[in-house]
Amino acid sequence: MSVVAENLVWGVKRRTIVADVSLTVASGETLGLIGPNGSGKSSLLRLLAGLRSPLSGRVEINGQDIAQVSRKALSRQVAFVQQSAATDTNVTVADVVCLGRTPHRSALAGWSEGDEAAVNRALDRVDMASRRKQAWQTLSGGERQRVHIARALAQSPQVMFLDEPTNHLDIHHQIEILRMVRDLDVTSVIALHDLNLAAMFCDRIVVLEAGALRASGTPEEVLTQDTLREVFRVTAHVSGASANGRPHIRFISD
């Protein structure tokens, strides 16, 4: 399922946060959003997912303007994974993942075999089936992120938007989660801080600076020494294609 954004503009009061951004994500593609802090990555993700309405411009998912789609109908197609979530409620892993079935159920409908099957599939895909009865509060940060993704998968989405899903995780869990997302049979848009992880796991990358689209293309096309210097204000050496066919960035201290 494809995602197309045309001339998106959004801001608060007199401050423009997303400035005339247009992009296309092909069906099944993993697109990375990178940029300095405050570049508009999270705001753009929420516009693409329909969680915010642009001041101007439009977003189409599979050729349909999402402004013309109800929130519940859109939630059957699109899932959003935020950076982190906390709760003091005494819930289990399964309780959290079951929330992903909300868009598919009416107010009076009971829990169905289809709902249970969707939850089980989601837990299996993130390797958390054995933890389904475990209390949420006892999970590690990486395990909680996998449960967040399982809840999104329980929606049976065709598009996933993920806002810094590896934030505050150790490198093992960062790689584990991004590999899992890349291997899912969905279209994905992921905001990331780590440029080498973006190079490893994204088919294409969009660079944002001050809310505007600065560069777009494959990791090899986008992650250049000039772009890193001009946008991120760092000096770096970018090697040629590594063993996995992706560039590698080595930052150089002054």
XYZ file of C-alpha atoms in Angstrom:
254
model
C 0.000 0.000 0.000
C 1.574 3.278 -1.124
C 1.773 6.609 0.729
C 1.888 9.930 -1.120
C 2.253 13.354 0.509
C 1.752 16.485 -1.540
C 2.967 19.918 -0.369
C 2.312 19.351 3.334
C 2.427 22.433 5.535
C 1.831 22.437 9.279
C 2.786 24.663 12.166
C 1.850 26.222 15.477
C 0.891 29.906 15.671
C 3.419 31.672 13.434
C 6.005 28.897 13.479
C 6.118 26.573 10.463
C 7.201 23.069 11.528
C 6.558 21.149 8.293
C 7.275 23.265 5.234
C 5.877 22.194 1.858
C 6.984 18.543 2.056
C 6.157 16.118 -0.753
C 7.214 12.472 -0.789
C 6.176 9.040 -2.011
C 6.544 5.669 -0.295
C 6.098 2.659 -2.545
C 4.104 -0.363 -1.433
C 6.236 -2.615 0.769
C 9.033 -0.060 1.060
C 10.819 1.000 4.258
C 11.406 4.758 4.252
C 13.594 6.417 6.870
C 13.113 9.980 8.103
C 16.279 11.575 9.451
C 17.255 15.075 10.465
C 18.555 17.118 13.401
C 16.437 17.575 16.519
C 13.556 19.919 15.754
C 13.651 19.196 12.023
C 9.986 18.113 11.944
C 10.314 14.304 11.780
C 7.683 13.502 14.426
C 5.272 16.141 13.130
C 5.591 14.842 9.567
C 4.958 11.273 10.753
C 1.749 12.348 12.484
C 0.582 14.158 9.370
C 1.251 11.089 7.242
C -0.602 8.869 9.717
C -3.598 11.200 9.870
C -3.073 12.038 13.547
C -2.793 15.717 12.612
C -4.436 17.691 9.849
C -2.161 19.795 7.617
C -2.741 23.511 7.172
C -2.410 22.797 3.457
C -1.502 19.853 1.266
C -2.794 16.301 1.342
C -1.866 12.714 2.126
C -3.052 9.764 0.067
C -2.809 6.148 1.153
C -3.382 3.684 -1.646
C -4.726 6.515 -3.791
C -7.312 7.721 -1.259
C -7.172 11.100 0.467
C -7.023 10.243 4.190
C -8.921 13.445 5.034
C -11.951 11.767 3.471
C -11.581 8.575 5.546
C -13.038 8.094 9.033
C -10.625 7.656 11.931
C -11.823 4.089 12.549
C -11.536 3.085 8.896
C -8.059 4.610 8.686
C -7.006 2.714 11.832
C -7.812 -0.535 10.054
C -5.150 0.293 7.481
C -2.590 2.360 9.390
C -0.756 1.788 12.687
C 1.377 4.276 14.605
C 4.129 3.278 17.048
C 5.267 6.132 19.279
C 8.681 6.526 20.882
C 7.673 5.012 24.193
C 4.627 4.579 26.373
C 4.240 4.103 30.102
C 1.331 3.036 32.247
C 0.762 2.406 35.928
C -2.192 0.150 35.161
C -1.764 -3.501 36.083
C -2.012 -5.063 32.619
C -0.444 -8.035 30.885
C 1.332 -8.236 27.559
C -1.791 -9.769 25.995
C -3.970 -6.940 27.386
C -1.806 -4.358 25.627
C -1.792 -6.200 22.301
C -5.559 -6.734 22.441
C -5.993 -2.959 22.231
C -4.868 -3.220 18.621
C -8.140 -4.933 17.739
C -10.246 -1.897 18.746
C -10.651 -0.528 15.170
C -12.086 -3.868 14.013
C -14.706 -4.221 16.737
C -18.058 -2.547 17.302
C -19.051 -1.215 20.720
C -21.277 -4.205 21.492
C -19.265 -6.923 19.789
C -17.761 -9.690 21.886
C -14.221 -10.968 21.554
C -14.093 -13.190 18.474
C -11.930 -16.042 17.263
C -10.626 -13.688 14.589
C -9.548 -11.183 17.248
C -7.769 -13.888 19.208
C -6.030 -15.188 16.089
C -4.821 -11.677 15.175
C -3.382 -11.150 18.668
C -1.659 -14.541 18.625
C -0.128 -13.845 15.208
C 1.127 -10.462 16.368
C 2.742 -11.919 19.488
C 4.359 -14.664 17.440
C 5.797 -12.179 14.939
C 7.582 -10.221 17.674
C 8.638 -13.358 19.557
C 6.597 -12.476 22.657
C 4.017 -15.292 22.652
C 5.616 -16.927 25.684
C 5.266 -13.655 27.609
C 1.571 -13.073 26.948
C 0.590 -13.410 30.635
C 3.567 -11.452 31.932
C 2.907 -8.114 33.644
C 3.749 -5.058 31.539
C 5.703 -3.460 34.396
C 8.182 -6.353 34.483
C 9.282 -6.000 30.841
C 12.557 -4.491 29.678
C 12.611 -1.495 27.339
C 13.256 -3.671 24.300
C 10.468 -6.060 25.241
C 8.034 -3.182 25.668
C 8.891 -1.885 22.216
C 8.222 -5.324 20.749
C 4.840 -5.328 22.503
C 4.069 -1.861 21.085
C 4.798 -3.219 17.637
C 2.672 -6.303 18.326
C -0.245 -4.053 19.277
C 0.218 -2.225 15.975
C 0.359 -5.514 14.087
C -2.848 -6.687 15.777
C -4.569 -3.871 13.885
C -3.705 -5.830 10.714
C -2.282 -2.655 9.131
C -0.890 -2.294 5.667
C 1.146 0.779 6.620
C 3.152 1.371 9.810
C 4.551 4.675 11.034
C 7.198 4.417 13.757
C 8.546 7.402 15.687
C 12.052 6.673 16.994
C 11.190 3.039 17.862
C 14.766 2.378 19.026
C 15.082 5.419 21.277
C 16.905 4.655 24.572
C 17.446 0.977 23.657
C 20.771 -0.815 23.639
C 22.298 -1.602 20.251
C 21.207 -5.251 20.323
C 17.559 -4.318 20.715
C 17.871 -1.495 18.183
C 19.070 -3.892 15.494
C 16.594 -6.578 16.529
C 13.585 -4.269 16.295
C 14.588 -2.622 13.012
C 15.322 -5.977 11.394
C 11.909 -7.214 12.505
C 10.134 -4.139 11.106
C 12.009 -4.360 7.799
C 11.013 -8.010 7.399
C 7.294 -7.355 7.968
C 5.053 -7.485 4.918
C 3.946 -3.857 5.289
C 4.889 -0.387 4.073
C 6.909 1.357 6.802
C 7.979 4.936 7.533
C 10.462 5.209 10.419
C 11.897 8.308 12.085
C 15.451 7.556 13.242
C 18.349 9.337 14.932
C 21.085 6.801 14.165
C 22.269 7.384 10.598
C 24.066 4.058 10.299
C 20.919 2.204 11.347
C 18.976 4.170 8.736
C 21.551 3.110 6.145
C 21.330 -0.536 7.215
C 17.562 -0.982 7.288
C 15.887 1.606 5.029
C 15.289 1.238 1.293
C 15.192 5.011 0.912
C 15.869 7.963 3.188
C 14.372 11.451 3.441
C 16.430 14.183 5.129
C 14.560 17.005 6.869
C 16.037 20.318 7.932
C 13.986 23.048 9.616
C 10.807 21.324 8.444
C 11.793 21.206 4.781
C 12.825 18.242 2.673
C 16.544 18.596 2.060
C 17.355 15.303 0.298
C 15.630 12.084 -0.763
C 16.937 8.871 -2.256
C 18.734 5.643 -1.472
C 21.130 5.553 1.496
C 24.041 5.786 -0.948
C 22.555 8.887 -2.595
C 21.563 10.677 0.593
C 24.221 9.907 3.185
C 27.039 11.912 1.658
C 29.812 13.815 3.400
C 28.408 17.097 2.084
C 24.897 16.414 3.424
C 26.225 15.330 6.806
C 28.309 18.480 7.061
C 25.638 20.888 5.835
C 22.578 19.433 7.607
C 23.965 17.702 10.706
C 27.011 19.969 11.167
C 29.407 17.028 11.517
C 32.523 15.905 9.713
C 32.387 12.273 8.651
C 33.900 9.753 6.309
C 31.350 7.721 4.326
C 32.731 4.426 3.113
C 31.560 2.655 -0.015
C 29.063 -0.174 0.064
C 29.749 -2.503 2.992
C 29.224 -6.255 3.094
C 25.455 -5.772 3.153
C 25.552 -3.311 0.256
C 24.992 -0.217 2.420
C 27.253 2.765 3.177
C 28.879 3.147 6.586
C 29.479 6.466 8.333
C 32.505 7.085 10.537
C 32.290 10.361 12.410
C 35.488 12.378 12.777
C 36.179 14.476 15.840
C 37.877 17.816 15.374
